[in-house]
């Protein structure tokens, strides 16, 4: 089945980015949020990014307006009924996803392809919340979605090869490179990235090196675009801690266990960029 119209559920950091890259690639896209203020916030982020592209000379103003005209916001699930692909990008709450996927399953056609952008929950389990496990898979995008080139396409034991092919083709059509992954917690990227980030926090916690020296070590020593502590702030320390917790539950390996400092920072509301404070102070630009 050809994908013509795309639905995205959730217009937060990831959902807004996915909706943006979809509509920029020419797919009429509907994005659903639970409330108008959240929808407005997501649209403002998309507009800001596109405007940044105009200012950098990467996008013509007219193309920006054309792109935005193809993007529809809604707070109703039923407005996604005629989509060929629906990508779920709501927060990592199993119960929330269960309810939402059930409602989407009832609203959409049987052949509509469903994908979840979860970074740590089991795609196999999420698929059981619908009556279409053969047309359900994972599409794991990376933050910031418009700039990061990769999508992990996650198939389960029940995903139909045709569904995987259609989803992979759509990812390529929106300009992403695809890697194919089986359904295992964290897939490939987070399986490798999360223990690395947790180790950086442990090194800092043990006083082995300062924040800046840890980040500079990995930036300048390994050529990474950001050091691991800055990346933690950027991704969100709450998100990092939650993914680590889920991975620890799954694998029972100490390398996935969230370090005490990370847990304390999350409890203290120091979640990184989103709360203005993490390992860095984000009220200044660049963070200090
Ligand atoms: N419109 C169009 N292009 C834009 C743009 C815009 N609004 N803003 C930036 N760009 C372009 C720039 O022009 C530049 O293009 P060029 O390479 O052709 O010159 C490119 O994007 C990079 O932009 P900047 O120079 O402004 O930014 P940086 O070079 O500082 O890079 C970054 C920013 C891409 C965020 C980089 O720091 C990076 O890659 N960081 C690591 C991010 C990462 O690891 N993400 C994954 C996190 S893990 C995850 O998401 C998984 C989850 O499950 C946890």
Coordinates of C-alpha atoms and ligand atoms in Angstrom, one line a residue:
X1 CA 0.0 0.0 0.0
X2 CA 1.4 3.4 -0.9
X3 CA 1.6 5.9 1.9
X4 CA 0.0 9.2 0.9
X5 CA -1.4 10.8 4.0
X6 CA 0.3 10.7 7.4
X7 CA -1.0 11.1 10.9
X8 CA 1.3 11.9 13.9
X9 CA 0.0 11.6 17.5
X10 CA 1.7 13.9 19.9
X11 CA 3.1 17.3 19.0
X12 CA 5.9 17.5 21.6
X13 CA 9.6 17.5 20.8
X14 CA 9.6 14.3 18.8
X15 CA 6.0 14.4 17.3
X16 CA 6.4 18.0 16.1
X17 CA 9.7 17.0 14.4
X18 CA 8.2 13.9 12.8
X19 CA 5.2 15.9 11.5
X20 CA 7.6 18.6 10.2
X21 CA 9.8 16.2 8.2
X22 CA 6.8 14.4 6.9
X23 CA 5.1 17.5 5.6
X24 CA 8.4 18.9 4.3
X25 CA 8.7 15.8 2.2
X26 CA 5.3 16.5 0.6
X27 CA 3.1 14.2 2.6
X28 CA -0.2 15.9 3.8
X29 CA 0.1 15.4 7.5
X30 CA -2.3 15.6 10.4
X31 CA -0.9 16.0 13.9
X32 CA -3.0 15.4 17.0
X33 CA -2.5 16.7 20.5
X34 CA -4.7 16.5 23.6
X35 CA -5.3 20.2 23.8
X36 CA -5.1 23.3 21.7
X37 CA -2.4 25.0 23.8
X38 CA -0.1 21.9 23.3
X39 CA -0.9 21.9 19.7
X40 CA 0.0 25.6 19.4
X41 CA 3.2 25.0 21.2
X42 CA 4.2 22.2 18.8
X43 CA 3.3 24.3 15.8
X44 CA 5.3 27.2 17.1
X45 CA 8.4 25.0 17.4
X46 CA 7.8 23.8 13.8
X47 CA 7.4 27.4 12.5
X48 CA 10.5 28.5 14.5
X49 CA 12.6 25.7 12.9
X50 CA 11.3 26.4 9.4
X51 CA 11.9 30.2 9.9
X52 CA 15.5 29.3 11.0
X53 CA 15.9 27.5 7.7
X54 CA 14.6 30.5 5.8
X55 CA 17.1 32.7 7.7
X56 CA 19.9 30.3 6.9
X57 CA 19.0 30.4 3.2
X58 CA 18.0 26.7 3.2
X59 CA 14.3 27.2 2.5
X60 CA 12.3 29.8 0.6
X61 CA 9.7 31.7 2.6
X62 CA 7.1 30.6 0.0
X63 CA 8.1 26.9 0.5
X64 CA 7.7 27.4 4.2
X65 CA 4.2 28.7 3.8
X66 CA 3.4 25.9 1.3
X67 CA 4.7 23.3 3.8
X68 CA 2.7 24.7 6.7
X69 CA -0.5 24.8 4.6
X70 CA -0.2 21.0 4.2
X71 CA 0.0 20.5 7.9
X72 CA -3.2 20.2 9.9
X73 CA -3.5 20.2 13.7
X74 CA -6.3 18.5 15.6
X75 CA -7.3 17.4 19.0
X76 CA -9.6 14.7 17.6
X77 CA -8.5 11.1 17.0
X78 CA -11.1 10.7 14.3
X79 CA -9.3 13.3 12.1
X80 CA -6.6 10.6 11.6
X81 CA -9.1 8.1 10.2
X82 CA -8.1 8.5 6.5
X83 CA -4.3 8.4 7.1
X84 CA -2.3 5.6 5.5
X85 CA 0.4 5.7 8.2
X86 CA 0.0 6.9 11.8
X87 CA 3.1 7.5 13.9
X88 CA 2.5 7.5 17.7
X89 CA 4.9 9.9 19.5
X90 CA 3.3 10.5 22.9
X91 CA 5.1 10.3 26.2
X92 CA 6.6 7.0 27.3
X93 CA 3.6 5.9 29.4
X94 CA 2.5 2.3 28.7
X95 CA -1.1 2.9 30.0
X96 CA -1.5 6.1 28.0
X97 CA -0.2 4.3 24.8
X98 CA -2.5 1.4 25.4
X99 CA -5.6 3.6 25.6
X100 CA -4.5 5.7 22.6
X101 CA -3.6 2.8 20.4
X102 CA -6.9 1.2 21.1
X103 CA -8.8 4.3 20.1
X104 CA -6.7 4.7 17.0
X105 CA -7.3 1.1 16.1
X106 CA -11.0 1.7 16.2
X107 CA -10.8 4.9 14.2
X108 CA -8.5 3.9 11.4
X109 CA -8.9 1.5 8.5
X110 CA -7.6 -2.0 9.0
X111 CA -4.8 -1.5 6.4
X112 CA -3.5 1.7 8.0
X113 CA 0.1 1.2 9.1
X114 CA 0.8 2.0 12.7
X115 CA 4.2 2.9 14.1
X116 CA 5.4 3.9 17.5
X117 CA 8.3 6.2 18.1
X118 CA 8.9 4.7 21.6
X119 CA 12.6 4.6 22.5
X120 CA 12.3 1.9 25.1
X121 CA 8.9 0.2 25.4
X122 CA 8.4 -3.2 23.6
X123 CA 6.9 -2.8 20.1
X124 CA 5.7 -6.4 20.4
X125 CA 3.6 -5.4 23.4
X126 CA 2.4 -2.1 22.0
X127 CA 1.2 -4.1 18.9
X128 CA -1.0 -6.2 21.1
X129 CA -2.9 -3.1 22.1
X130 CA -4.3 -3.1 18.5
X131 CA -6.0 -5.7 16.3
X132 CA -3.3 -5.1 13.6
X133 CA 0.0 -6.6 15.0
X134 CA 1.1 -7.5 11.4
X135 CA 0.8 -3.8 10.4
X136 CA 2.5 -2.4 13.5
X137 CA 6.2 -1.6 13.9
X138 CA 8.6 0.8 15.5
X139 CA 10.0 3.9 13.8
X140 CA 12.5 5.4 16.2
X141 CA 13.6 8.9 15.3
X142 CA 16.4 11.0 16.9
X143 CA 16.4 14.4 18.4
X144 CA 16.5 16.9 16.8
X145 CA 14.4 15.0 14.2
X146 CA 14.8 17.5 11.3
X147 CA 18.6 17.3 11.6
X148 CA 19.3 13.7 12.6
X149 CA 19.5 11.4 9.6
X150 CA 18.6 8.1 11.1
X151 CA 15.4 6.1 11.7
X152 CA 15.5 2.7 13.4
X153 CA 12.8 0.6 11.7
X154 CA 11.8 -2.0 14.3
X155 CA 10.0 -5.2 13.3
X156 CA 8.5 -7.7 15.7
X157 CA 8.0 -11.4 15.2
X158 CA 4.5 -10.5 13.8
X159 CA 5.3 -7.5 11.6
X160 CA 4.4 -8.3 7.9
X161 CA 7.4 -7.9 5.6
X162 CA 5.2 -5.7 3.4
X163 CA 4.5 -3.3 6.3
X164 CA 8.3 -3.1 7.1
X165 CA 9.0 -2.3 3.4
X166 CA 6.3 0.4 3.2
X167 CA 7.5 2.1 6.4
X168 CA 11.1 1.9 5.3
X169 CA 10.2 3.4 1.9
X170 CA 8.4 6.2 3.7
X171 CA 11.4 6.9 5.9
X172 CA 13.6 7.1 2.8
X173 CA 11.1 9.4 1.1
X174 CA 11.3 11.8 4.0
X175 CA 15.1 11.9 3.6
X176 CA 16.2 9.5 6.4
X177 CA 18.6 6.6 6.4
X178 CA 17.1 3.4 7.7
X179 CA 18.6 0.7 9.9
X180 CA 16.5 -2.4 10.4
X181 CA 16.4 -3.7 14.0
X182 CA 14.6 -6.4 15.9
X183 CA 12.4 -5.6 18.9
X184 CA 14.7 -5.5 21.9
X185 CA 14.6 -2.8 24.5
X186 CA 16.6 0.3 23.4
X187 CA 17.0 -1.2 19.9
X188 CA 20.6 -0.5 18.7
X189 CA 21.2 3.2 19.3
X190 CA 20.0 3.4 22.9
X191 CA 21.5 0.0 23.8
X192 CA 24.9 1.5 23.1
X193 CA 24.2 5.2 23.9
X194 CA 22.5 4.9 27.3
X195 CA 25.3 3.0 29.1
X196 CA 27.8 5.5 27.7
X197 CA 25.8 8.4 29.0
X198 CA 25.3 6.7 32.4
X199 CA 29.0 6.0 32.6
X200 CA 29.8 9.7 32.0
X201 CA 27.5 10.6 34.9
X202 CA 29.3 8.0 37.1
X203 CA 32.7 9.5 36.1
X204 CA 31.3 12.9 37.1
X205 CA 29.7 11.6 40.3
X206 CA 33.0 10.0 41.3
X207 CA 34.8 13.3 40.9
X208 CA 37.2 11.8 38.3
X209 CA 36.9 14.9 36.1
X210 CA 34.8 18.1 35.8
X211 CA 31.7 18.4 33.7
X212 CA 33.6 20.4 31.0
X213 CA 36.5 18.1 31.0
X214 CA 34.3 15.0 30.5
X215 CA 32.4 16.7 27.7
X216 CA 35.5 18.1 26.0
X217 CA 37.2 14.7 26.3
X218 CA 34.5 13.0 24.2
X219 CA 34.0 15.9 21.9
X220 CA 37.7 16.5 21.1
X221 CA 39.0 13.0 21.8
X222 CA 36.4 11.1 19.8
X223 CA 34.9 13.7 17.5
X224 CA 31.4 13.5 19.0
X225 CA 29.2 16.5 18.2
X226 CA 28.3 16.9 21.9
X227 CA 29.8 15.6 25.1
X228 CA 27.7 13.0 27.0
X229 CA 26.6 15.4 29.9
X230 CA 25.5 18.1 27.5
X231 CA 23.7 15.4 25.4
X232 CA 21.9 14.2 28.6
X233 CA 20.7 17.7 29.2
X234 CA 19.7 18.0 25.6
X235 CA 17.8 14.7 25.5
X236 CA 16.3 15.3 29.0
X237 CA 17.7 13.7 32.1
X238 CA 14.2 12.5 33.0
X239 CA 13.9 10.8 29.7
X240 CA 17.4 9.3 30.0
X241 CA 16.6 8.1 33.5
X242 CA 13.3 6.5 32.4
X243 CA 14.9 4.7 29.4
X244 CA 17.7 3.5 31.7
X245 CA 15.2 2.2 34.2
X246 CA 13.3 0.3 31.6
X247 CA 16.5 -1.2 30.1
X248 CA 17.7 -2.2 33.6
X249 CA 14.3 -4.0 34.2
X250 CA 14.7 -5.8 30.9
X251 CA 18.4 -6.8 31.0
X252 CA 19.2 -6.7 34.8
X253 CA 22.7 -5.6 34.0
X254 CA 24.3 -2.9 36.3
X255 CA 25.5 -0.9 33.3
X256 CA 21.9 0.1 32.6
X257 CA 21.1 1.1 36.2
X258 CA 20.5 4.9 36.6
X259 CA 23.2 6.3 38.8
X260 CA 22.1 7.9 42.1
X261 CA 23.1 11.4 41.0
X262 CA 20.8 11.1 37.9
X263 CA 17.9 10.0 40.0
X264 CA 18.4 12.9 42.4
X265 CA 18.6 15.4 39.6
X266 CA 15.4 14.1 38.2
X267 CA 13.7 14.3 41.6
X268 CA 15.0 17.8 42.0
X269 CA 13.4 18.8 38.7
X270 CA 16.8 19.4 37.0
X271 CA 15.8 17.7 33.7
X272 CA 18.2 19.6 31.5
X273 CA 17.3 22.0 28.7
X274 CA 13.5 21.6 29.1
X275 CA 13.6 22.8 32.7
X276 CA 16.4 25.3 32.3
X277 CA 18.8 23.4 34.6
X278 CA 20.6 20.1 34.4
X279 CA 24.4 19.6 34.3
X280 CA 24.3 23.0 32.5
X281 CA 22.5 26.2 33.1
X282 CA 20.2 26.6 30.1
X283 CA 19.0 30.1 30.9
X284 CA 22.1 31.3 29.1
X285 CA 22.8 30.7 25.4
X286 CA 25.1 28.7 24.9
X287 CA 24.5 26.9 28.1
X288 CA 27.1 27.4 30.8
Ligands
LIG1 N1 16.7 24.7 9.2 C1 17.5 24.1 8.3 N2 18.8 23.6 8.6 C2 19.2 23.9 9.9 C3 18.4 24.5 10.9 C4 17.1 25.0 10.5 N3 16.3 25.6 11.3 N4 19.1 24.6 12.0 C5 20.3 24.0 11.8 N5 20.4 23.6 10.5 C6 21.5 23.0 9.8 C7 22.7 23.9 9.8 O1 22.6 24.8 8.7 C8 23.8 22.9 9.6 O2 23.8 22.5 8.3 P1 25.3 22.3 7.5 O3 25.9 21.1 8.2 O4 24.8 22.0 6.1 O5 26.0 23.5 7.7 C9 23.3 21.7 10.5 O6 21.9 21.8 10.5 C10 23.8 21.8 11.9 O7 23.3 22.9 12.5 P2 24.2 23.8 13.5 O8 25.5 24.1 12.9 O9 23.4 25.0 13.9 O10 24.3 23.0 14.8 P3 25.4 22.1 15.3 O11 26.5 21.8 14.3 O12 25.8 22.7 16.6 O13 24.7 20.7 15.5 C11 23.3 19.1 16.5 C12 23.6 20.6 16.3 C13 22.8 18.5 15.2 C14 22.2 19.0 17.5 C15 24.6 18.4 17.0 O14 25.1 19.0 18.1 C16 24.4 16.9 17.3 O15 24.3 16.1 16.4 N6 24.3 16.6 18.6 C17 24.0 15.2 19.0 C18 22.6 14.9 18.9 C19 22.3 13.5 19.2 O16 23.1 12.7 19.6 N7 21.0 13.2 19.1 C20 20.5 11.9 19.4 C21 20.0 11.8 20.8 S1 19.5 10.3 21.3 C22 17.9 10.2 20.8 O17 17.3 11.1 20.3 C23 17.2 8.9 21.1 C24 16.2 9.0 22.1 O18 15.5 7.8 22.2 C25 16.8 9.3 23.5

